Coordinates of C-alpha atoms and ligand atoms in Angstrom, one line a residue:
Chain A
X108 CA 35.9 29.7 114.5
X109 CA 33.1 31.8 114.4
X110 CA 30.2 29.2 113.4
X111 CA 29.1 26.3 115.3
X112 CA 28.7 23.1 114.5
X113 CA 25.9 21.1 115.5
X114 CA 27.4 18.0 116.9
X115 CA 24.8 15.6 117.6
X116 CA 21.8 15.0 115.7
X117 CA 19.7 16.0 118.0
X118 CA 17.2 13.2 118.7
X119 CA 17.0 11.8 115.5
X120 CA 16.4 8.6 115.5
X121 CA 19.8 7.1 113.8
X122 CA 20.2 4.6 111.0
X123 CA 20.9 0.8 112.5
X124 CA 24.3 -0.5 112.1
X125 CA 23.2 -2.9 109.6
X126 CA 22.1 0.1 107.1
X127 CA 24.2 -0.1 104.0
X128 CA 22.1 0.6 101.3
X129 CA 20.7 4.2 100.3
X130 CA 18.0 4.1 97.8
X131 CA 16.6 7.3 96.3
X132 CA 13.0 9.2 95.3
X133 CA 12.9 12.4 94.1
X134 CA 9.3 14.8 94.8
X135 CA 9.6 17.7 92.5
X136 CA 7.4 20.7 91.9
X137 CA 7.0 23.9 91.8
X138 CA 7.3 26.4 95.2
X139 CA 4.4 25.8 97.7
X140 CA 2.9 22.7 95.6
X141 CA 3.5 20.5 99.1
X142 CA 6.7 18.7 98.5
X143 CA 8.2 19.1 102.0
X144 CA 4.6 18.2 103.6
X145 CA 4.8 15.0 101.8
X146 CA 8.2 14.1 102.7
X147 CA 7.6 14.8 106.0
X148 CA 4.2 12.9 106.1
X149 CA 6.1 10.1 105.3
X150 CA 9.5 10.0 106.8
X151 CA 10.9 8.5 110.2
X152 CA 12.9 11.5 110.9
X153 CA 11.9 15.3 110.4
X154 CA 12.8 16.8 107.2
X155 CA 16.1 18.0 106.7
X156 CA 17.8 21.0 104.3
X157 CA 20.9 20.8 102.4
X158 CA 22.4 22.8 99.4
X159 CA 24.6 21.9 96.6
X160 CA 26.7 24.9 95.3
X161 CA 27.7 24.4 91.2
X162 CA 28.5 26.8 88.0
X163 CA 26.6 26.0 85.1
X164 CA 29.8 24.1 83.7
X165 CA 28.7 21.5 86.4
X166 CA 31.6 20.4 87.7
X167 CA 32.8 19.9 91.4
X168 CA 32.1 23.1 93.6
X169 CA 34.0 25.2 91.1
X170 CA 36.3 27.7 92.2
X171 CA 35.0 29.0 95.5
X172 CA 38.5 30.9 96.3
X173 CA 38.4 32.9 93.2
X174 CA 36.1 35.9 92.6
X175 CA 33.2 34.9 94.6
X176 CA 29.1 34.1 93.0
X177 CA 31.1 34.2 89.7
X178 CA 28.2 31.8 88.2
X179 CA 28.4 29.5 90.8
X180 CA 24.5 28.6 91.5
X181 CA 23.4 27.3 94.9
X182 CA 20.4 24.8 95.5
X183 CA 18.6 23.9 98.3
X184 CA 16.4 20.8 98.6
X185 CA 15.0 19.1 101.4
X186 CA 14.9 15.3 102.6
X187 CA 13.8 12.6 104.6
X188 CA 14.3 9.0 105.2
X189 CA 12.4 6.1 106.2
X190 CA 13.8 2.6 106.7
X191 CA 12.7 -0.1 104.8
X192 CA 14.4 -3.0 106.5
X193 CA 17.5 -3.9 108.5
X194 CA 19.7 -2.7 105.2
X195 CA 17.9 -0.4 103.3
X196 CA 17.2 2.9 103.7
X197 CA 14.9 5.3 101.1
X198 CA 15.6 9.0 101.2
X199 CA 12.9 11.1 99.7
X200 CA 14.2 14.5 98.3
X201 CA 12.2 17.4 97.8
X202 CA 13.7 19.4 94.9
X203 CA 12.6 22.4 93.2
X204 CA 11.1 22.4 89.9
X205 CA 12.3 25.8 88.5
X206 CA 15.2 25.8 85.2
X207 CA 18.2 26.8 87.2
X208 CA 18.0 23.6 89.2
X209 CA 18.5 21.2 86.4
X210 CA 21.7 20.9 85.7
X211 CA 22.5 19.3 88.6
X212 CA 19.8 16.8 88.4
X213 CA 22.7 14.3 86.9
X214 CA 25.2 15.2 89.3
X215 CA 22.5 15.1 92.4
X216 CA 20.3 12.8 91.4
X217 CA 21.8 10.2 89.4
X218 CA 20.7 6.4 90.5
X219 CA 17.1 7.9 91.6
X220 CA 14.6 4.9 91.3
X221 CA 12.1 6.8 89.9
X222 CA 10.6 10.8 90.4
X223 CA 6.8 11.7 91.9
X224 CA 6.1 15.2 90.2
X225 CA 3.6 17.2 92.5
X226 CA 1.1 19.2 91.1
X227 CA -1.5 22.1 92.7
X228 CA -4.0 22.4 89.9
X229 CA -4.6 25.7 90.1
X230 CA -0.7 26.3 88.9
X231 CA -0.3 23.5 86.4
X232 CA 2.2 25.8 84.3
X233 CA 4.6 25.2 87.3
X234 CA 5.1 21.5 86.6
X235 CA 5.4 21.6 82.7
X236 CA 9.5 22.2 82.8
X237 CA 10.0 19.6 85.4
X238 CA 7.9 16.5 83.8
X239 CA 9.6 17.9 80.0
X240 CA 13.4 17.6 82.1
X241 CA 12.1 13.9 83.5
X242 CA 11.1 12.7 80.2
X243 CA 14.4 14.0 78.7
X244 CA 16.4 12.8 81.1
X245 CA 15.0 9.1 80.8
X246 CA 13.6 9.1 85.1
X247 CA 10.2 7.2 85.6
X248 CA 8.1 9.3 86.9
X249 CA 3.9 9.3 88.3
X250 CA 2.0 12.9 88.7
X251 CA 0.8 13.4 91.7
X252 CA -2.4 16.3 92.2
X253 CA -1.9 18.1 95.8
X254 CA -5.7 18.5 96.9
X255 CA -5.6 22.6 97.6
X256 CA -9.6 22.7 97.4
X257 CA -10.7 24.6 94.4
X258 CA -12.4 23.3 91.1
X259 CA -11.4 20.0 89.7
X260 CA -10.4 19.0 86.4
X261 CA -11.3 15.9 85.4
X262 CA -8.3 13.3 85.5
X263 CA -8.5 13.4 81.4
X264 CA -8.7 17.5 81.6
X265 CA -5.5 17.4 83.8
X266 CA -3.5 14.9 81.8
X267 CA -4.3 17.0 78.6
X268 CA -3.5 20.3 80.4
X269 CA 0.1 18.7 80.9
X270 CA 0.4 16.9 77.8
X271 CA 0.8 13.5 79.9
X272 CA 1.6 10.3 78.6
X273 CA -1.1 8.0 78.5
X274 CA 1.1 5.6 80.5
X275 CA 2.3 8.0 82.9
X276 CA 0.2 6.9 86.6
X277 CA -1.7 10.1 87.4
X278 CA -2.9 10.3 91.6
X279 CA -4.8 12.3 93.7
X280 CA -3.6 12.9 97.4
X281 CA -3.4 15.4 100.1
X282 CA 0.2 15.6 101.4
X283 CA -0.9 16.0 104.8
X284 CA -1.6 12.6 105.2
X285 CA 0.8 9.9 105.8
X286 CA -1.9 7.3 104.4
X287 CA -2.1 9.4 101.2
X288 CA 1.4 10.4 100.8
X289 CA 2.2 6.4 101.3
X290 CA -0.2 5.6 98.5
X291 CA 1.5 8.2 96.1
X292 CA 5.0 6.3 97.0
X293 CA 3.3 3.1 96.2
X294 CA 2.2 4.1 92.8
X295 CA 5.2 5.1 92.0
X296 CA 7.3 1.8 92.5
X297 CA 4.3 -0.1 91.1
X298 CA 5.2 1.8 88.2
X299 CA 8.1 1.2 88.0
X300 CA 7.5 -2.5 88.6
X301 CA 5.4 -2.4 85.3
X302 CA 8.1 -0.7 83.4
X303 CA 10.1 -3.5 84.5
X304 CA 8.4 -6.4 83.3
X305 CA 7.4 -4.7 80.5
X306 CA 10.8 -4.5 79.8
X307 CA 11.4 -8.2 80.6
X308 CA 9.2 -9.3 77.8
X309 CA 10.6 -6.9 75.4
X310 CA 14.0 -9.0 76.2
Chain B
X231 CA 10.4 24.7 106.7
X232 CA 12.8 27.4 106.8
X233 CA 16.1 26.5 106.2
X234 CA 18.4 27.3 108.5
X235 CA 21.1 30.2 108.3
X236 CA 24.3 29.8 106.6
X237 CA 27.2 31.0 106.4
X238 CA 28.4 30.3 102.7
X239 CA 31.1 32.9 102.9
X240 CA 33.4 31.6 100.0
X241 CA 36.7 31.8 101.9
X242 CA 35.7 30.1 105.4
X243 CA 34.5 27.5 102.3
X244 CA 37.8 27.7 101.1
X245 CA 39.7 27.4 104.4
X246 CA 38.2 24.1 104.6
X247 CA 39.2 22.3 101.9
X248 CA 41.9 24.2 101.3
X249 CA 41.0 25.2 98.2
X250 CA 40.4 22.0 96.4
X251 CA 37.4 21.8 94.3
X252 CA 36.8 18.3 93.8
X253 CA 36.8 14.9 95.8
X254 CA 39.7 13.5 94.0
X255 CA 39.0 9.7 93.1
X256 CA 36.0 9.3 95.4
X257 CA 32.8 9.2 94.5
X258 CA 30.8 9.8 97.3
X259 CA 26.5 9.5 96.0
X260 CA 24.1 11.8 98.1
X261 CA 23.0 8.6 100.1
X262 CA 26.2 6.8 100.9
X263 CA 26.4 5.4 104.1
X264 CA 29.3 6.9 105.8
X265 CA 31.0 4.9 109.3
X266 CA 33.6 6.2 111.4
X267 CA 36.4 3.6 112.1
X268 CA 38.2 5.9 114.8
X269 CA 37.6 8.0 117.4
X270 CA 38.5 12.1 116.7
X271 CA 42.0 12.9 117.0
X272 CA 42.9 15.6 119.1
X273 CA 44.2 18.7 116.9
X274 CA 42.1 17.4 114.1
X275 CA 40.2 19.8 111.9
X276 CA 36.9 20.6 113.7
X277 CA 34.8 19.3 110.9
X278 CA 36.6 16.0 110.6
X279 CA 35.9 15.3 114.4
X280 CA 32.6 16.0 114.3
X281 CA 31.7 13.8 110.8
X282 CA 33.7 11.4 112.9
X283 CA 31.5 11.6 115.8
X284 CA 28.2 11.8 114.1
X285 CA 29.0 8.8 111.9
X286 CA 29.4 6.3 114.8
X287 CA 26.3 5.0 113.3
X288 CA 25.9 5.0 109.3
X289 CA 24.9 8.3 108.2
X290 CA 24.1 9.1 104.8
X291 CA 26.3 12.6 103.2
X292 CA 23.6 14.4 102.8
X293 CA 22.3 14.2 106.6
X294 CA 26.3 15.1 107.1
X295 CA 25.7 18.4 104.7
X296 CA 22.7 19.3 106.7
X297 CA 23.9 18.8 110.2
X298 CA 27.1 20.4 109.1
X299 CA 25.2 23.0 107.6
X300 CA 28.0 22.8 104.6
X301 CA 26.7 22.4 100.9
X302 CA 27.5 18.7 99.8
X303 CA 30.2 19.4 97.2
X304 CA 32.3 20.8 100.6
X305 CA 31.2 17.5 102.5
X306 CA 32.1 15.2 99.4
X307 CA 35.6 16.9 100.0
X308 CA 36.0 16.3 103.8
X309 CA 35.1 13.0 103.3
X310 CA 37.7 12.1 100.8
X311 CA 40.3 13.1 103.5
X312 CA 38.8 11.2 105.9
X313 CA 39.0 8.1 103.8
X314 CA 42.3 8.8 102.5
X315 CA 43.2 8.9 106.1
X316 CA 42.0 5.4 106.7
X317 CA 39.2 6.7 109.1
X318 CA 35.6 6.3 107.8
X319 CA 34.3 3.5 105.2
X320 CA 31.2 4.0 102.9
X321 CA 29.2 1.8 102.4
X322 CA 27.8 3.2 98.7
X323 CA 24.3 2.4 96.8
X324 CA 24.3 -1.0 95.7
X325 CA 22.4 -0.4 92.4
X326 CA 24.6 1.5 89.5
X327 CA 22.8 4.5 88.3
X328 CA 22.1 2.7 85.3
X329 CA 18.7 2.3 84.3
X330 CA 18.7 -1.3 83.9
X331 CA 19.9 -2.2 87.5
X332 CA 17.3 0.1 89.1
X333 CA 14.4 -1.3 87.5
X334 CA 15.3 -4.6 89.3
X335 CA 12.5 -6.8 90.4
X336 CA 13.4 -8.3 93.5
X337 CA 15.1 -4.6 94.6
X338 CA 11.4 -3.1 93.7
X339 CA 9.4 -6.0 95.5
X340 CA 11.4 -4.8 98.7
X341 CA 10.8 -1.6 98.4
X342 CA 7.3 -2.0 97.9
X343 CA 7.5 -4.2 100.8
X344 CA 8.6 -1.4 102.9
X345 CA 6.3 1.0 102.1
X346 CA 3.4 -1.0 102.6
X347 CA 4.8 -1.7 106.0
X348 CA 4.6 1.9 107.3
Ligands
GDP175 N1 -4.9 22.4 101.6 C1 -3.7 21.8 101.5 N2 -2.6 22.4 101.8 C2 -1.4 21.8 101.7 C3 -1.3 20.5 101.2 N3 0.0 20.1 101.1 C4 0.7 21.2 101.6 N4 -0.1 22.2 102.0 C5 0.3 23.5 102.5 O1 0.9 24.2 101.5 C6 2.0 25.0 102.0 C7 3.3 24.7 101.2 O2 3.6 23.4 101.4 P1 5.2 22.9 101.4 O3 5.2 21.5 101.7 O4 6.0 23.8 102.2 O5 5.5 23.2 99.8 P2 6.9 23.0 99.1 O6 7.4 24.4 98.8 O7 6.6 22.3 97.8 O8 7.9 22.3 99.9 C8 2.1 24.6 103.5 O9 1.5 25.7 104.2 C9 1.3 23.3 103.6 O10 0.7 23.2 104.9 C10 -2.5 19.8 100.8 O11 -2.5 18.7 100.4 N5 -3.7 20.5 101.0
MG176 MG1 9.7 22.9 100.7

């Protein structure tokens, strides 16, 4: 074999033997809007790259023997993980925002409690695709504004800008932090905590 | 973060799961828990010892894709022949993708738990 394999996970900290329940966040943006800062701001082990190769039919990983890049499409995305107790484990994935990475949202990210959609202000076109895809595809999502400096739009200027539902949570935060980046994962499971009782008293 | 190199050349790909596309009858989620029941076999496929040795403890697939440096679909594949040969369990998400389930109360007040924690 001509590749190695990297045996041991180099001192990262494992899961506990109790772990048996994988929970799932999505942080998706456009290139450079601070998705893998935050993850790694947050998570217990350094953030990780993977890749899932598809064609556009989006089945398995179609016909890698036969002529090769035929429309198979390849997408990186990077993760972390933090554990939340003695079974639970959250992994926060930070996926690209661009068109050719949406068809595998279903396949990938199916079972994802809810998205955080990072935004840089100055580059508010980059975020329109994902949060139209999130809406269509029925994921609770919160906007998150990545403090790059600059001029600020006012929280109504911003929310009109991307044509944000009124009940969509809208937060500031500087991905750098862990305190911030904590407070942006917070909003979003409050959130999601109000779309569920609001959906117990529709019932 | 730069990713690391790859080596995506379609027929080492294809040497490994002998050509099979698809994880037959397993459906193995980005964040299932795999854990190895055995110890690698000697003249096992390289890549089956070593998911065996890094799952000692639970690891989810996708830490198994990016410490194999494979793309998942590839991983989703070794691991159905590692369960079919009786060798790992998973341990998969216990909320359905379904809407409904995920937007469950007492799974959210944990969650929020947690994160306050940190
Ligand atoms: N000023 C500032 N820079 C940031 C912030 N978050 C990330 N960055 C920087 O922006 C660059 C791109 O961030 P990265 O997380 O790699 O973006 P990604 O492509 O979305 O994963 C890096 O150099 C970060 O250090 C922030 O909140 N403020
Ligand atoms: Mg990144």
């Amino acid at each position: 074999m001509d590749y190695a394999i990297s045996d041991a996970p180099a001192a990262r900290t494992p899961l506990s033997r109790t772990a048996d329940n994988g929970l799932k966040i999505v942080v998706v943006g456009g290139f450079g809007v601070g998705k893998t800062t935050l993850v790694r701001s947050v998570s217990d082990i350094r953030p990780l790259s993977t890749e899932e190769t598809m064609t556009q039919a989006g089945r398995g990983v179609d016909d890698l023997g036969g002529v090769a890049g035929k429309t198979s499409t390849t997408v990186a995305f990077d993760f972390g993980r933090i554990s939340l107790d003695r079974r639970t484990v959250l992994y926060l994935f930070g996926a690209p925002g661009q068109e050719r990475f949406w068809f595998l949202w279903d396949r990938l990210f199916a079972g994802t409690l809810g998205a955080v959609v990072l935004v840089d202000a100055r580059r508010l076109a980059d975020s329109w695709y994902a949060i139209d895809r999130l809406e269509h595809h029925g994921t609770p999502f919160i906007v998150a504004r990545n403090d790059f400096g600059g001029p600020r739009h006012s929280p109504e200027a911003l929310r009109d800008a991307l044509d944000l539902d009124p009940r969509v949570p809208l937060v500031d935060c500087d991905a750098r932090s862990r305190a911030s980046s904590k407070n942006v994962l917070i909003t979003l499971v409050e959130h999601l905590q109000a779309l569920a009782s609001a959906r117990e008293t529709a019932s | 973060m730069s990713r690391p190199g790859r080596d995506d050349d379609p027929d080492r790909l294809y040497t490994l799961t002998g050509g099979r596309s698809r994880a037959d009858g397993h459906e193995f989620d980005l964040v299932t828990l795999v854990v190895s029941e055995s110890e690698p076999r000697p003249g096992m496929q390289s890549e089956h010892a070593a998911i065996l040795r890094m799952c000692r403890l639970p690891t989810a697939v996708v830490e198994i894709a990016a410490d194999l440096r494979l793309p998942v679909g590839i991983v989703r594949i070794l691991l159905a022949d590692l369960l079919d040969m009786g060798v790992i369990t998973a341990r998969h998400p216990r909320t359905a993708p379904a809407r409904a389930q995920l937007l469950d109360p007492i799974l959210l007040e944990q969650v929020l738990v947690g994160l306050r924690n940190l």
